PDB file of C-alpha atoms in Angstrom:
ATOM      1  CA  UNK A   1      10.472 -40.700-116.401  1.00  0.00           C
ATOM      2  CA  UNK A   2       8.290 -39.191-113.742  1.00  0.00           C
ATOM      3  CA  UNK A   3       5.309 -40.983-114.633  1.00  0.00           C
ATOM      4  CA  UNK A   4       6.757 -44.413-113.416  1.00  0.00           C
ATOM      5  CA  UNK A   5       9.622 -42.144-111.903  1.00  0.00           C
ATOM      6  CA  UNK A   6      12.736 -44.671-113.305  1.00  0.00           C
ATOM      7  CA  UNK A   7      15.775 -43.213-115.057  1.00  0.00           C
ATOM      8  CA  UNK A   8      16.101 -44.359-118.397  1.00  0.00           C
ATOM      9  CA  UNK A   9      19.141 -44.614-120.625  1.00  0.00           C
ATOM     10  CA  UNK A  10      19.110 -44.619-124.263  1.00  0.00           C
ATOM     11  CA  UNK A  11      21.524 -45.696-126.502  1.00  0.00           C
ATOM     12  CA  UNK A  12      22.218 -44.263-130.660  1.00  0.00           C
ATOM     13  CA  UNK A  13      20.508 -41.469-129.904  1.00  0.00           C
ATOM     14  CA  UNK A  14      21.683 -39.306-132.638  1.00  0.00           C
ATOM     15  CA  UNK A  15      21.692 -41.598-135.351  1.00  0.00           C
ATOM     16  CA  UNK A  16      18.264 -42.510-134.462  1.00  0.00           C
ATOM     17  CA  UNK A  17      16.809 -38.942-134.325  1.00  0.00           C
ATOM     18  CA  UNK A  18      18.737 -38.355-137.820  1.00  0.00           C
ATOM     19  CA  UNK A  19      16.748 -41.204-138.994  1.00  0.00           C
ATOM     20  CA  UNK A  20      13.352 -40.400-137.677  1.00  0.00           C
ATOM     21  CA  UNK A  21      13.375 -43.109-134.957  1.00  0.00           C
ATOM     22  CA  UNK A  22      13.069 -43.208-131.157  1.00  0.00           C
ATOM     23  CA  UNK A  23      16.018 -43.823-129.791  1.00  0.00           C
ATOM     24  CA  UNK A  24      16.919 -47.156-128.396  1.00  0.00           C
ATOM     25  CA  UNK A  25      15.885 -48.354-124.626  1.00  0.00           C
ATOM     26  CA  UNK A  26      19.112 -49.871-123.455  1.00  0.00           C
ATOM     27  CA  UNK A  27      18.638 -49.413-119.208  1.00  0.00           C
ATOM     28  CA  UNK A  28      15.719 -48.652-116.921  1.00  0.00           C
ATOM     29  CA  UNK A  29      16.777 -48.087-113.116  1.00  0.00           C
ATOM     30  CA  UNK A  30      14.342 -49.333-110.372  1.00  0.00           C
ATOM     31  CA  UNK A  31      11.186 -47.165-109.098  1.00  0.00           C
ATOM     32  CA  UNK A  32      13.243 -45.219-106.321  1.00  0.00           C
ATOM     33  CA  UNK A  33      12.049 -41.488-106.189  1.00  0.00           C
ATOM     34  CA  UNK A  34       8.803 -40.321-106.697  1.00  0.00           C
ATOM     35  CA  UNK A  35       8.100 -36.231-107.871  1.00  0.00           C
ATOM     36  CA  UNK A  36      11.508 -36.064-109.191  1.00  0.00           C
ATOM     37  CA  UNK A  37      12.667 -32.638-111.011  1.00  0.00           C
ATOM     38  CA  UNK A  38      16.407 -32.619-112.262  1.00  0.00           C
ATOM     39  CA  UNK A  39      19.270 -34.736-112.485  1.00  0.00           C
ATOM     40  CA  UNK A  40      22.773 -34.321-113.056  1.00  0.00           C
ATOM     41  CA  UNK A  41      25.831 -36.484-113.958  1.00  0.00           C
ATOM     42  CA  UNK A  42      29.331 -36.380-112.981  1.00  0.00           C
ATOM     43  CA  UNK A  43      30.801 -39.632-114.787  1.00  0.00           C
ATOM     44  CA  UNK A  44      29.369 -42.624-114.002  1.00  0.00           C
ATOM     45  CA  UNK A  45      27.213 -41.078-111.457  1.00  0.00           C
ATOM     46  CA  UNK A  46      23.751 -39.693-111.813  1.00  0.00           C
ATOM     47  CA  UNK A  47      21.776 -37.835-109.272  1.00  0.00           C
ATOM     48  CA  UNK A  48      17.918 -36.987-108.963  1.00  0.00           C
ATOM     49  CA  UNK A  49      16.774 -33.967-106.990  1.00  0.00           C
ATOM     50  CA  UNK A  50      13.453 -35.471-105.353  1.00  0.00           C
ATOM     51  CA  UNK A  51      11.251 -32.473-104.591  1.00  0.00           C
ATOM     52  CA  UNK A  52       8.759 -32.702-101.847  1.00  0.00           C
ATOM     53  CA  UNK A  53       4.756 -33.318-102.064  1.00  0.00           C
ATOM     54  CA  UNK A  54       2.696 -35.480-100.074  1.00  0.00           C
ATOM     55  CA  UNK A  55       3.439 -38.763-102.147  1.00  0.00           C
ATOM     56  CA  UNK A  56       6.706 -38.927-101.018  1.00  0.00           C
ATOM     57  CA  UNK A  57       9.464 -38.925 -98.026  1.00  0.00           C
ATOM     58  CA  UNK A  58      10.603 -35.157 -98.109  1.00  0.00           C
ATOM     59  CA  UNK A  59      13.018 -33.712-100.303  1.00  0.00           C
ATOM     60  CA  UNK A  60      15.467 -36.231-101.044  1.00  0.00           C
ATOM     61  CA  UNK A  61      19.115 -36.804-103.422  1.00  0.00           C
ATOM     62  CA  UNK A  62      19.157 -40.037-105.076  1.00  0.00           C
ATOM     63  CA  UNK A  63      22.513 -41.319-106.318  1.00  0.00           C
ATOM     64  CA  UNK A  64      22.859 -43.753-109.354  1.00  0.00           C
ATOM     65  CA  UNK A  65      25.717 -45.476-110.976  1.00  0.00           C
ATOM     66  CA  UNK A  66      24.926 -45.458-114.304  1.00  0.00           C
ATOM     67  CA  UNK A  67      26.284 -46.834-117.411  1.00  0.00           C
ATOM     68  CA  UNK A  68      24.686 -47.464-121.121  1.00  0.00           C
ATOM     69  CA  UNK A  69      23.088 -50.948-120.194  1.00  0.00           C
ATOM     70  CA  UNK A  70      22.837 -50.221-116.175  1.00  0.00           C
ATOM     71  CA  UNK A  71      21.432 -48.209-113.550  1.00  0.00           C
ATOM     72  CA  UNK A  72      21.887 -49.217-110.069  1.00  0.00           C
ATOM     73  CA  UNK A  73      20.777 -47.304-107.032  1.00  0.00           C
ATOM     74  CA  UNK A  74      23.991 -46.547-104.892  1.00  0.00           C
ATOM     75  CA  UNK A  75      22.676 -43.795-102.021  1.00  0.00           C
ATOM     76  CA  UNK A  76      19.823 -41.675-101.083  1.00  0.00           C
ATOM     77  CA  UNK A  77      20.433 -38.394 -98.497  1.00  0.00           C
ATOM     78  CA  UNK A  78      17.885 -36.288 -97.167  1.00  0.00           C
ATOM     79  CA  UNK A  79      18.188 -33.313 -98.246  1.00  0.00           C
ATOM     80  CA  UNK A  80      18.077 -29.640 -95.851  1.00  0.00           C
ATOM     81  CA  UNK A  81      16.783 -27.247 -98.811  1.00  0.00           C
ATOM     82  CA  UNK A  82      13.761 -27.393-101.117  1.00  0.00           C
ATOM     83  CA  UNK A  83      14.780 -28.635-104.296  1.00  0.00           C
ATOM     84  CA  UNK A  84      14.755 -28.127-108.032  1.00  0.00           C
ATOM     85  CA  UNK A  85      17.328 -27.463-110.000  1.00  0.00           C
ATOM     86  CA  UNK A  86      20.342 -29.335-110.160  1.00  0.00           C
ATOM     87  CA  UNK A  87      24.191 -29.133-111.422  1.00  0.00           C
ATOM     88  CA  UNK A  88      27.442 -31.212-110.675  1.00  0.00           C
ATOM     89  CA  UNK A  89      30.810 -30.073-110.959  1.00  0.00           C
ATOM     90  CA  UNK A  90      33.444 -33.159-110.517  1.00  0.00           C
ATOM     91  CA  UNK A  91      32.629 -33.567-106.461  1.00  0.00           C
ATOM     92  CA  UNK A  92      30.664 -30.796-105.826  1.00  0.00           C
ATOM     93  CA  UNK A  93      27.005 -30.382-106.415  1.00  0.00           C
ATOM     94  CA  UNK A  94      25.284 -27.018-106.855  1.00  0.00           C
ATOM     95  CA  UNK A  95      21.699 -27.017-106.116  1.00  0.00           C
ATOM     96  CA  UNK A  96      18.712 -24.205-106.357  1.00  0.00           C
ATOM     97  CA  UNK A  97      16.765 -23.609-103.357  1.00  0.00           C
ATOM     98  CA  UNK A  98      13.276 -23.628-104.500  1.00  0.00           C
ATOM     99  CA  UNK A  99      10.768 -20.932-103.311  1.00  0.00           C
ATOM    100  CA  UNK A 100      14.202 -18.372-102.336  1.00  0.00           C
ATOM    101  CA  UNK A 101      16.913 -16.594-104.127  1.00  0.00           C
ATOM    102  CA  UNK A 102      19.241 -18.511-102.940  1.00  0.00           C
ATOM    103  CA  UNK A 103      22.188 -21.522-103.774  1.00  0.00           C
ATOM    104  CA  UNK A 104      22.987 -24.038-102.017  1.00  0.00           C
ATOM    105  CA  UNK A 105      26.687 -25.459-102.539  1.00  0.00           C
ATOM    106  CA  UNK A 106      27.846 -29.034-101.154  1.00  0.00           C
ATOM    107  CA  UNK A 107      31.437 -29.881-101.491  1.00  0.00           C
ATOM    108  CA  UNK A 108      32.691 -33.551-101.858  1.00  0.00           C
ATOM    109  CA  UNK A 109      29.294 -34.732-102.171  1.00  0.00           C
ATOM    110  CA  UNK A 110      29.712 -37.922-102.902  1.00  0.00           C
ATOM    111  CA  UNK A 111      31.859 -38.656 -99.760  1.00  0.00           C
ATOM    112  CA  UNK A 112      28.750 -37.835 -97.546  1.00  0.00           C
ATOM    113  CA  UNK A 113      28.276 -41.053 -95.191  1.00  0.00           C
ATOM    114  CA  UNK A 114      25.355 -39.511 -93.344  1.00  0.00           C
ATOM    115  CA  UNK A 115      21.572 -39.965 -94.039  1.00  0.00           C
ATOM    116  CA  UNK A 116      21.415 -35.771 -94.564  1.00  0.00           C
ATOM    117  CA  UNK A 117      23.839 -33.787 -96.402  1.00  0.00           C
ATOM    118  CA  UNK A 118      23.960 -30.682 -95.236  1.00  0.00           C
ATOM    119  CA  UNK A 119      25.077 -27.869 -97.495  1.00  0.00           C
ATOM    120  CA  UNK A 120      28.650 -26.569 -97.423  1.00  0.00           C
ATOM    121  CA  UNK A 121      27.436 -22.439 -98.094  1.00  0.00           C
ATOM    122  CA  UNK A 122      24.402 -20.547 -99.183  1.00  0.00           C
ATOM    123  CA  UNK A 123      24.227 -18.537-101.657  1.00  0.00           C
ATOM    124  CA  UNK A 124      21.736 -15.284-101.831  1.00  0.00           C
ATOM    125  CA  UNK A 125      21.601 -13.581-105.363  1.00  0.00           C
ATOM    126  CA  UNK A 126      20.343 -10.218-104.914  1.00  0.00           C
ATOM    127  CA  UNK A 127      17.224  -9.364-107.277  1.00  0.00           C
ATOM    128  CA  UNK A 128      16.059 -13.087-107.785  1.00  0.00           C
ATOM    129  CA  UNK A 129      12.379 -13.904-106.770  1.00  0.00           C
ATOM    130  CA  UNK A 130      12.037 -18.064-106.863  1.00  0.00           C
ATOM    131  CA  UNK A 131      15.069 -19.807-108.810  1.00  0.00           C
ATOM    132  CA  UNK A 132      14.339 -22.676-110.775  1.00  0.00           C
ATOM    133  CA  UNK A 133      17.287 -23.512-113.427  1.00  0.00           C
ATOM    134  CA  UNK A 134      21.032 -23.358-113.031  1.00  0.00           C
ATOM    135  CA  UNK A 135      24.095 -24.630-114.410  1.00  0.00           C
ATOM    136  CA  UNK A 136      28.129 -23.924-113.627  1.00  0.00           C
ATOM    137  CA  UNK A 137      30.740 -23.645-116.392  1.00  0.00           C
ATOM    138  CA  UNK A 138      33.791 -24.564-114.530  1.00  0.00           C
ATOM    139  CA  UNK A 139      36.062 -23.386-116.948  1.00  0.00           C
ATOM    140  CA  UNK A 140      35.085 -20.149-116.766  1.00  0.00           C
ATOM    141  CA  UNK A 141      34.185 -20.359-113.497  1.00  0.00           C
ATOM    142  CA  UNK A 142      30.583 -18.800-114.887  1.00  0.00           C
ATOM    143  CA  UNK A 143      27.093 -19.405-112.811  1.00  0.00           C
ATOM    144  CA  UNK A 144      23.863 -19.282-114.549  1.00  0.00           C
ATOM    145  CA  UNK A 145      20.561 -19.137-113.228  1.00  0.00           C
ATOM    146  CA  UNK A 146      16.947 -18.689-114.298  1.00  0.00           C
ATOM    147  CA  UNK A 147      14.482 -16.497-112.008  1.00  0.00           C
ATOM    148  CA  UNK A 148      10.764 -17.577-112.962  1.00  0.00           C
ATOM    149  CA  UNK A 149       9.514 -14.424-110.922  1.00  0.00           C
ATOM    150  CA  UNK A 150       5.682 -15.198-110.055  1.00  0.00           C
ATOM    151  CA  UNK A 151       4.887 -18.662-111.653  1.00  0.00           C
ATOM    152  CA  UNK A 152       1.612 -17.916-112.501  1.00  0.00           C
ATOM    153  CA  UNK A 153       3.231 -14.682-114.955  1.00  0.00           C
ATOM    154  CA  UNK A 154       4.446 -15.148-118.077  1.00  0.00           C
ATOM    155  CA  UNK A 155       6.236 -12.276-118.631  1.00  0.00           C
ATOM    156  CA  UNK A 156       8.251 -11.861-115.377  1.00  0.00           C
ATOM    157  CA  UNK A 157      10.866 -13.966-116.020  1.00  0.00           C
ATOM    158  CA  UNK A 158      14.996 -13.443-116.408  1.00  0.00           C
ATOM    159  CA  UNK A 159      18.310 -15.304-116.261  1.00  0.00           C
ATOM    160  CA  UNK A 160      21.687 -14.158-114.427  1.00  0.00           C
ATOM    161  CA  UNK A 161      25.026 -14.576-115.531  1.00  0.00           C
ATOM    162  CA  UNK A 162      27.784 -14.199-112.727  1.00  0.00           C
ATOM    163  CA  UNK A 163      30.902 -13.997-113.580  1.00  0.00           C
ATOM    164  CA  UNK A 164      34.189 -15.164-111.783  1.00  0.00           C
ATOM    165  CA  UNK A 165      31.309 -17.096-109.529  1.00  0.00           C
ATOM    166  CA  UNK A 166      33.620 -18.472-106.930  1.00  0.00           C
ATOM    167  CA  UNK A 167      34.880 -14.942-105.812  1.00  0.00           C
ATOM    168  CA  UNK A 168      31.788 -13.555-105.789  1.00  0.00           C
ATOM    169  CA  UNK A 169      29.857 -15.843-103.918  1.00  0.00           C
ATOM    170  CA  UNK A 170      32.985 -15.902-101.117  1.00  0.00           C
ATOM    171  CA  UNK A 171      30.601 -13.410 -99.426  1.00  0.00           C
ATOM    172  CA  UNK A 172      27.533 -15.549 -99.305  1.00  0.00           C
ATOM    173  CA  UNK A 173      25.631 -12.574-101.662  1.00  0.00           C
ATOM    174  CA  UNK A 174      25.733 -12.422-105.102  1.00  0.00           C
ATOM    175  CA  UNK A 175      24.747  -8.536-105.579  1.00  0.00           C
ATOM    176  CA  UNK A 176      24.066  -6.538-108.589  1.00  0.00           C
ATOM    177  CA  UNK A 177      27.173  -5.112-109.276  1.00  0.00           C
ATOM    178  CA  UNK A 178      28.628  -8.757-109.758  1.00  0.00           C
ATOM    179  CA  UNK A 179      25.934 -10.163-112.424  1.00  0.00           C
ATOM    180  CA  UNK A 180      24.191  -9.760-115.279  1.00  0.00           C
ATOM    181  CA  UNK A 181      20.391 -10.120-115.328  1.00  0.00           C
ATOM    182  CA  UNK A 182      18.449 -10.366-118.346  1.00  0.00           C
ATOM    183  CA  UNK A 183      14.584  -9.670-118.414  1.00  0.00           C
ATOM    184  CA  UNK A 184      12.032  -7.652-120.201  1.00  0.00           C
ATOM    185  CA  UNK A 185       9.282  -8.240-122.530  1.00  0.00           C
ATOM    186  CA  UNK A 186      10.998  -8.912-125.899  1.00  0.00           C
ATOM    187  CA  UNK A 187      13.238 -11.542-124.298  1.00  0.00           C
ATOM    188  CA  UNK A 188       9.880 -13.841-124.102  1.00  0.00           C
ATOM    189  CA  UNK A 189      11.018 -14.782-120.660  1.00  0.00           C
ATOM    190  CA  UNK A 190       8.074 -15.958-118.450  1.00  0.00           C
ATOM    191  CA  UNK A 191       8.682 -19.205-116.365  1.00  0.00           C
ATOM    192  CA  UNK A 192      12.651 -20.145-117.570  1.00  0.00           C
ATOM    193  CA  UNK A 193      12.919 -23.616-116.002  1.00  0.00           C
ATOM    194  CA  UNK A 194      15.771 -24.368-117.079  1.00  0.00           C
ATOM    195  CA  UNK A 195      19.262 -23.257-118.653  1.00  0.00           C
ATOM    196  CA  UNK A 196      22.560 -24.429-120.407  1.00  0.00           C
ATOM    197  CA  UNK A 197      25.467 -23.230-122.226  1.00  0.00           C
ATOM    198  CA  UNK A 198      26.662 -23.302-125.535  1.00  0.00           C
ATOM    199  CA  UNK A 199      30.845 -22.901-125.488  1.00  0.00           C
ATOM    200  CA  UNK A 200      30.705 -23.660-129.696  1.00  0.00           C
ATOM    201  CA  UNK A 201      28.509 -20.443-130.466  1.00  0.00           C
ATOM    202  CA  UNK A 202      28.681 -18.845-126.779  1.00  0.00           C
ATOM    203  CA  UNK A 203      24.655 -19.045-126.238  1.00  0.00           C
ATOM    204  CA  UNK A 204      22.594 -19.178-123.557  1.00  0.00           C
ATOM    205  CA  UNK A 205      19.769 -21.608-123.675  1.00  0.00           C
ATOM    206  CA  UNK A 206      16.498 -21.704-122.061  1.00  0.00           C
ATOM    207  CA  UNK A 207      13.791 -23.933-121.362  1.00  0.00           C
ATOM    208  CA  UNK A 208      10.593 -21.700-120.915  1.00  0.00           C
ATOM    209  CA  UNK A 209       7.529 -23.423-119.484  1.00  0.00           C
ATOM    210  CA  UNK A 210       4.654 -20.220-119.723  1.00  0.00           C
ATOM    211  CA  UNK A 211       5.009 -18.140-122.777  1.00  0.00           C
ATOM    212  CA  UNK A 212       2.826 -19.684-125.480  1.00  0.00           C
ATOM    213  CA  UNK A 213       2.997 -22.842-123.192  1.00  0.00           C
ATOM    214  CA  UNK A 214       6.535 -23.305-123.820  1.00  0.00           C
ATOM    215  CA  UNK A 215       9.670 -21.624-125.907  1.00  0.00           C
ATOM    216  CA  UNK A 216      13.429 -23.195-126.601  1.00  0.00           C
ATOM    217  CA  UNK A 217      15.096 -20.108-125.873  1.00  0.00           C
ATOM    218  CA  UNK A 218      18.329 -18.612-127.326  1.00  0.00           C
ATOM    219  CA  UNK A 219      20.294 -15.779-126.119  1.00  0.00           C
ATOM    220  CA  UNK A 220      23.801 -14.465-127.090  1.00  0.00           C
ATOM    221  CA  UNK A 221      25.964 -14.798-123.739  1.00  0.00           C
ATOM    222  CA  UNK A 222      25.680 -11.332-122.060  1.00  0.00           C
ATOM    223  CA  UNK A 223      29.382  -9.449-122.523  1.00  0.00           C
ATOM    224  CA  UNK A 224      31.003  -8.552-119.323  1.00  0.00           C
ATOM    225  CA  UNK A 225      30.161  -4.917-119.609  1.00  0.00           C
ATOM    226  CA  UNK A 226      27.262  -5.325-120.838  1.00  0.00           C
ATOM    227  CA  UNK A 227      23.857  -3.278-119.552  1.00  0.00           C
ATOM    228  CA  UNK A 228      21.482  -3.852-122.326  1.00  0.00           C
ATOM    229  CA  UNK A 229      19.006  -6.075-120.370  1.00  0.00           C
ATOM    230  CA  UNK A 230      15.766  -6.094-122.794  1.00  0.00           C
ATOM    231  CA  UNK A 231      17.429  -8.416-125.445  1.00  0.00           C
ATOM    232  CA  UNK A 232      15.740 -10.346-128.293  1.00  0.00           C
ATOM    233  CA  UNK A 233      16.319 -14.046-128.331  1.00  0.00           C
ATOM    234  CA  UNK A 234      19.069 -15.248-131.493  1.00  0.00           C
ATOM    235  CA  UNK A 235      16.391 -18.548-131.105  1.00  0.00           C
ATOM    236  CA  UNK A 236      12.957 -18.900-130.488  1.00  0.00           C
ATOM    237  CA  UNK A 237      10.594 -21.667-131.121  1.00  0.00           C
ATOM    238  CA  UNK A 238       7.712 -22.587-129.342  1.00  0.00           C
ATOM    239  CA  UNK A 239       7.927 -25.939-127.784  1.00  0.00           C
ATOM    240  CA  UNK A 240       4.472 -26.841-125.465  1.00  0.00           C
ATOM    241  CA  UNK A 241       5.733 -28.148-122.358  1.00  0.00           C
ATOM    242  CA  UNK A 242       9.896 -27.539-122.137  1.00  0.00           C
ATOM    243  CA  UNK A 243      10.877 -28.268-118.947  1.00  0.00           C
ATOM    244  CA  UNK A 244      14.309 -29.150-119.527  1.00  0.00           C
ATOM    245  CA  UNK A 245      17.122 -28.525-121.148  1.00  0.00           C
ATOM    246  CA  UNK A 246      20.946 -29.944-121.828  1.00  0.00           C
ATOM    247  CA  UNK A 247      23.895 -29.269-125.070  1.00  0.00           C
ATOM    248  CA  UNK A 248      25.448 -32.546-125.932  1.00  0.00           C
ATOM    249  CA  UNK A 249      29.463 -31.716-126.448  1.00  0.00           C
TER     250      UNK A 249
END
C-alpha cells in the first residue's frame, strides 16, 4: 500500500473475488518504507524494493517475515543500484537496475549482516533502454524482462526472454544472439512494468502502464528459434493503471 506504504496480507482471497467481495484484511505490517515499487517472497519472507526520491533515505531493501495474520519487520540494507523491479529465487535475489540495461544478482541474500548489500554480478542485456519488470523461472532456468524504452512513449516498449539464463549471463552480457526480444506496434507494448509466467498455458504476462493508460497483456512464450518479433497479444484488455502483475500456482 504505497499510500500509507504498509504491506498488507489478505486472507480467502479467491473465494471472496468469486463472490463479489473484497477480500479479507487479516495483517498490516508497520509504516517502514516510503516510495516503495516491488516486492517479492521467498517463503515466509517478503522483501520491498524502496526506490529513491526526496521523501526518503536512498534506495533501500526491506525484509519482512510474513505470515497470514503477521508481518514483522526483520532487516533493512542499503542498497548500491537504483531500484525497481524485483524477483527472489530461494536465497538469491534478482533485481533491475533502474535507468540502465542492466541486472543486478545478489547471492545468499538473506545472510547479508552488513548495512549495504552489495551485488554479487551485473548483468548488461544488450538492446535494452531502461528495465523495469523481471522475473526468473528457475526451472527452466528462463529470465524475463520488460524494456519500457522512453517512458514518456507508448509504443516503444518490448520484453526479453533469455534462455538457459545462468550460462549466458556467466559473461556479464546478455547479447542478442542469446535472447529473444519482442516489440513492435501490434504487440501494444508501450511502458511494460511488469511481467510473469504462466507454466499451465506457457504465456507471458504483462502489466502495461501507457497504452490506453494501461493493458493486461498476454503473449504466447517466444519458441527457442523463434524470430517473429511483431507478435499480437493471445490477451488484451485494457486495465487503467496496471502496474503490477503476479500468476497464483
Amino acid at each position: 500500500n504505497r499510500t500509507v506504504n504498509v504491506i498488507n496480507a489478505y486472507s480467502n482471497v479467491v473465494a471472496s473475488i468469486n463472490m463479489g467481495m473484497m477480500p479479507e484484511l487479516t495483517a498490516t505490517s508497520t509504516a517502514d518504507f516510503s516510495n516503495g515499487r516491488e516486492i517479492a517472497v521467498s517463503g515466509d519472507r517478503l522483501i520491498v524494493a524502496q526506490d529513491a526520491n526526496d521523501d526518503n533515505d536512498g534506495n533501500r531493501f526491506y525484509v519482512y517475515r510474513i505470515s497470514a495474520d503477521e508481518i514483522t519487520l526483520e532487516n533493512e540494507y542499503d542498497a548500491d543500484i537504483n531500484l525497481w523491479g524485483v524477483h527472489v529465487s530461494g536465497e538469491t535475489l534478482y533485481a533491475v537496475v533502474d535507468n540502465s540495461n542492466q541486472v543486478a544478482v545478489y547471492e545468499n541474500f538473506f545472510d547479508n549482516e552488513d548495512s549495504t548489500v552489495v551485488a554479487s554480478t551485473i548483468i548488461e542485456v544488450n538492446g535494452i533502454i531502461r528495465t523495469h519488470g523481471l522475473t526468473y523461472i528457475a526451472e527452466r532456468d528462463m529470465m524475463l524482462l520488460t524494456d519500457v524504452g522512453s517512458g514518456g512513449v507508448d509504443d516503444d516498449g518490448a520484453f526479453v526472454v533469455i534462455r538457459n539464463f545462468m550460462d549466458a549471463a556467466d559473461d556479464g552480457t546478455i547479447t542478442d544472439d542469446e535472447q529473444i526480444r519482442v516489440e513492435g506496434d501490434n504487440t501494444f507494448l508501450g511502458n511494460p512494468v511488469d511481467i510473469a509466467y504462466s507454466a499451465e498455458n506457457d504465456m507471458v504476462y504483462i502489466a502495461e502502464r501507457a497504452n490506453a493508460g494501461g493493458r493486461l497483456l498476454g503473449f504466447n512464450l517466444p519458441a527457442a528459434n523463434d524470430t517473429s518479433s511483431n507478435v499480437t497479444p493471445n490477451y488484451n484488455v485494457e486495465c487503467p493503471g496496471a502496474s503490477a502483475i503476479t500468476i497464483g500456482n
